[in-house]
Short mmCIF file of C-alpha atoms in Angstrom, two decimals:
data_model
loop_
_atom_site.label_atom_id
_atom_site.label_comp_id
_atom_site.label_asym_id
_atom_site.label_seq_id
_atom_site.Cartn_x
_atom_site.Cartn_y
_atom_site.Cartn_z
CA MET X 215 -16.00 0.53 24.69
CA ALA X 216 -13.65 -2.35 24.00
CA ALA X 217 -14.05 -4.70 21.09
CA PRO X 218 -13.04 -8.34 21.14
CA ILE X 219 -9.77 -8.94 19.33
CA GLY X 220 -10.47 -9.51 15.68
CA ALA X 221 -13.89 -7.85 15.71
CA ARG X 222 -14.60 -5.68 12.73
CA ARG X 223 -17.16 -2.97 13.12
CA CYS X 224 -17.98 -0.38 10.58
CA LEU X 225 -20.09 2.71 10.45
CA GLY X 226 -21.19 2.22 6.91
CA ASN X 227 -21.79 4.49 4.05
CA LEU X 228 -24.31 7.27 3.92
CA ARG X 229 -26.20 5.21 1.35
CA PRO X 230 -28.38 2.21 2.17
CA LEU X 231 -25.81 -0.53 1.54
CA LEU X 232 -22.29 -1.03 2.79
CA ARG X 233 -19.41 -1.89 0.50
CA CYS X 234 -17.75 -5.22 1.13
CA VAL X 235 -15.59 -5.10 4.29
CA PHE X 236 -14.36 -8.46 5.50
CA ARG X 237 -11.45 -10.49 6.73
CA PRO X 238 -10.09 -12.47 3.81
CA ARG X 239 -10.02 -16.23 4.15
CA GLY X 240 -6.45 -17.39 4.41
CA PRO X 241 -3.37 -15.21 4.44
CA VAL X 242 -3.14 -11.88 2.68
CA LEU X 243 -1.15 -12.42 -0.51
CA THR X 244 2.25 -11.01 0.46
CA PRO X 245 4.03 -11.47 -2.90
CA LEU X 246 1.82 -8.79 -4.44
CA PRO X 247 3.27 -5.30 -4.76
CA ARG X 248 2.02 -2.93 -2.07
CA TYR X 249 1.09 0.66 -2.70
CA CYS X 250 0.81 2.99 0.27
CA HIS X 251 -2.07 5.40 0.57
CA GLY X 252 -1.37 7.15 3.86
CA ASP X 253 -1.15 4.33 6.41
CA ALA X 254 -3.57 2.31 4.30
CA GLN X 255 -2.10 -0.15 1.89
CA ILE X 256 -3.48 -1.36 -1.39
CA LEU X 257 -2.48 -4.80 -2.64
CA PRO X 258 -3.59 -4.92 -6.30
CA SER X 259 -3.26 -7.93 -8.56
CA SER X 260 -1.66 -5.66 -11.17
CA SER X 261 -0.70 -2.05 -11.82
CA ALA X 262 -3.62 -1.85 -14.29
CA VAL X 263 -6.06 -2.61 -11.44
CA LEU X 264 -4.43 0.10 -9.33
CA SER X 265 -4.73 2.67 -12.12
CA ARG X 266 -8.43 1.88 -12.56
CA LEU X 267 -9.05 2.20 -8.79
CA SER X 268 -7.02 5.34 -8.19
CA PRO X 269 -9.32 8.02 -9.59
CA GLY X 270 -12.31 6.95 -7.48
CA LEU X 271 -10.62 5.71 -4.31
CA THR X 272 -9.84 7.82 -1.25
CA ILE X 273 -8.62 6.49 2.08
CA GLN X 274 -8.04 9.09 4.76
CA GLN X 275 -6.40 7.73 7.88
CA ASP X 276 -7.36 9.10 11.29
CA PHE X 277 -10.40 10.85 9.84
CA ILE X 278 -11.95 10.69 13.28
CA SER X 279 -10.21 10.94 16.64
CA PRO X 280 -10.27 8.23 19.34
CA GLU X 281 -12.69 10.45 21.29
CA GLU X 282 -15.03 10.75 18.30
CA GLU X 283 -14.90 6.98 17.80
CA THR X 284 -15.83 6.50 21.47
CA ALA X 285 -18.72 8.98 21.11
CA LEU X 286 -20.09 7.22 18.00
CA CYS X 287 -19.79 3.77 19.56
CA GLY X 288 -21.28 5.00 22.82
CA GLU X 289 -24.29 6.34 20.97
CA LEU X 290 -24.73 3.17 18.92
CA GLU X 291 -24.05 0.47 21.53
CA PRO X 292 -27.35 0.84 23.48
CA VAL X 293 -29.31 0.47 20.23
CA LEU X 294 -27.20 -2.38 18.84
CA ARG X 295 -27.22 -4.21 22.19
CA LYS X 296 -30.98 -4.72 21.78
CA LYS X 297 -30.46 -6.56 18.50
CA ARG X 298 -29.22 -10.11 18.03
CA TYR X 299 -26.49 -11.00 15.60
CA GLU X 300 -28.11 -12.48 12.52
CA SER X 301 -26.73 -15.31 10.43
CA GLY X 302 -28.18 -14.31 7.07
CA HIS X 303 -29.09 -11.13 5.23
CA TRP X 304 -31.99 -10.69 2.81
CA ASP X 305 -29.57 -11.05 -0.12
CA GLU X 306 -27.33 -13.60 1.69
CA ALA X 307 -24.36 -11.22 1.36
CA ILE X 308 -23.75 -10.67 5.10
CA HIS X 309 -23.37 -13.22 7.89
CA GLY X 310 -22.89 -12.66 11.64
CA PHE X 311 -24.07 -9.07 11.79
CA ARG X 312 -26.30 -6.53 13.45
CA GLU X 313 -27.44 -3.48 11.53
CA ILE X 314 -29.49 -0.36 11.93
CA GLU X 315 -30.29 2.70 9.89
CA ARG X 316 -30.22 5.83 12.00
CA LEU X 317 -31.58 9.31 11.37
CA HIS X 318 -31.17 11.16 14.68
CA TRP X 319 -27.76 11.74 16.26
CA SER X 320 -26.36 13.82 19.10
CA PRO X 321 -25.02 17.23 18.02
CA GLY X 322 -21.39 16.01 18.21
CA CYS X 323 -22.03 12.89 16.12
CA SER X 324 -24.18 14.89 13.67
CA ALA X 325 -21.26 17.28 13.12
CA LEU X 326 -18.89 14.34 12.60
CA LEU X 327 -21.22 12.72 10.07
CA GLN X 328 -21.59 16.07 8.29
CA ARG X 329 -17.78 16.08 7.91
CA VAL X 330 -18.07 12.67 6.23
CA ARG X 331 -20.79 13.98 3.91
CA ASP X 332 -18.78 17.11 3.07
CA LYS X 333 -15.67 15.06 2.27
CA ALA X 334 -17.39 12.26 0.32
CA PHE X 335 -20.16 13.94 -1.66
CA THR X 336 -20.44 16.96 -3.90
CA PRO X 337 -23.15 19.50 -3.05
CA GLU X 338 -25.10 18.44 -6.17
CA GLU X 339 -25.32 14.78 -5.13
CA SER X 340 -28.56 13.76 -3.49
CA GLN X 341 -27.99 11.96 -0.20
CA LEU X 342 -30.13 9.79 1.94
CA ALA X 343 -30.75 11.06 5.46
CA LEU X 344 -30.32 7.64 7.08
CA VAL X 345 -26.87 6.37 8.02
CA HIS X 346 -26.42 2.62 7.68
CA VAL X 347 -24.58 1.04 10.60
CA LEU X 348 -23.22 -2.48 10.30
CA ASP X 349 -21.67 -4.35 13.23
CA LEU X 350 -19.95 -7.62 12.35
CA GLN X 351 -19.28 -10.11 15.11
CA LYS X 352 -15.83 -11.67 15.36
CA GLU X 353 -16.75 -14.51 12.99
CA GLY X 354 -18.97 -12.31 10.79
CA TYR X 355 -18.20 -11.58 7.15
CA ILE X 356 -19.55 -10.00 4.00
CA LYS X 357 -19.56 -12.14 0.89
CA PRO X 358 -18.65 -10.72 -2.50
CA HIS X 359 -21.47 -8.64 -3.91
CA VAL X 360 -22.13 -5.69 -6.20
CA ASP X 361 -23.83 -2.64 -4.74
CA SER X 362 -26.54 -1.28 -6.99
CA VAL X 363 -25.96 2.25 -8.24
CA LYS X 364 -29.75 2.58 -8.31
CA PHE X 365 -29.92 2.14 -4.52
CA CYS X 366 -26.43 3.21 -3.41
CA GLY X 367 -25.65 6.02 -5.80
CA SER X 368 -22.26 6.50 -7.41
CA THR X 369 -20.34 7.08 -4.15
CA ILE X 370 -19.95 4.90 -1.08
CA ALA X 371 -18.26 6.17 2.07
CA GLY X 372 -17.58 4.39 5.34
CA LEU X 373 -15.76 4.69 8.64
CA CYS X 374 -13.90 1.72 10.13
CA LEU X 375 -14.46 1.62 13.88
CA LEU X 376 -12.83 -0.39 16.68
CA SER X 377 -10.39 -2.31 14.46
CA CYS X 378 -8.67 -2.32 11.11
CA SER X 379 -10.41 -4.00 8.18
CA VAL X 380 -9.64 -5.55 4.84
CA MET X 381 -11.84 -4.69 1.88
CA ARG X 382 -11.36 -6.91 -1.16
CA LEU X 383 -12.54 -5.54 -4.48
CA VAL X 384 -12.84 -8.06 -7.31
CA SER X 385 -13.70 -7.41 -10.93
CA VAL X 386 -17.06 -8.79 -11.98
CA ASP X 387 -15.63 -9.60 -15.41
CA ASN X 388 -12.36 -11.22 -14.30
CA ALA X 389 -11.91 -12.69 -10.80
CA ASP X 390 -8.12 -12.52 -11.23
CA GLU X 391 -8.36 -8.73 -11.19
CA ARG X 392 -8.64 -7.67 -7.57
CA ALA X 393 -7.28 -5.42 -4.88
CA ASP X 394 -7.17 -5.73 -1.11
CA LEU X 395 -7.52 -2.45 0.73
CA LEU X 396 -5.98 -2.58 4.19
CA LEU X 397 -8.05 0.01 6.02
CA PRO X 398 -6.72 1.36 9.32
CA ARG X 399 -8.97 1.90 12.32
CA ARG X 400 -10.77 5.27 12.33
CA CYS X 401 -10.16 5.83 8.61
CA LEU X 402 -12.67 7.15 6.11
CA TYR X 403 -12.85 5.31 2.81
CA ILE X 404 -14.62 6.66 -0.25
CA ILE X 405 -15.24 4.73 -3.46
CA SER X 406 -16.73 6.59 -6.43
CA LEU X 407 -17.52 5.59 -9.98
#
């Protein structure tokens, strides 16, 4: 399954909401220091931001293989194809998207998603059975928002499918404190409190 150039698709977290994954407006700020995390790069506004992110941030490149990506997308495409791209979300955080929550998967995809669960969550953490899938069209984006711990839990995990993505994290208290996470295709990202 081929994606249009620039499309960003994401198999979202195993919680009901997806963390902000979007293409930043304008160029990525190149003067910032870059910190490598595997093939992923983190562009923080300061070393203090990086130190606050580090304990709860995991980015594992090539978490899934190209064949597993094809299997996931092949299983999702017939369902997503029936849905139109929407211009607004209930909380106005997402534009140009299709989304589903899915419970039943083929045995191969179920095993893959169990690998995500095993990597991202401790056995004591309660998990929702539904997997949230978000497909952004080429012009789609996710506006800045704060995921509720009440609904999302203390850990968010996601797979980037079909293209690389940029996730920008910005402090609620100080907009100058931020970090851009350059997430490679087929990576797993985990953000924990």
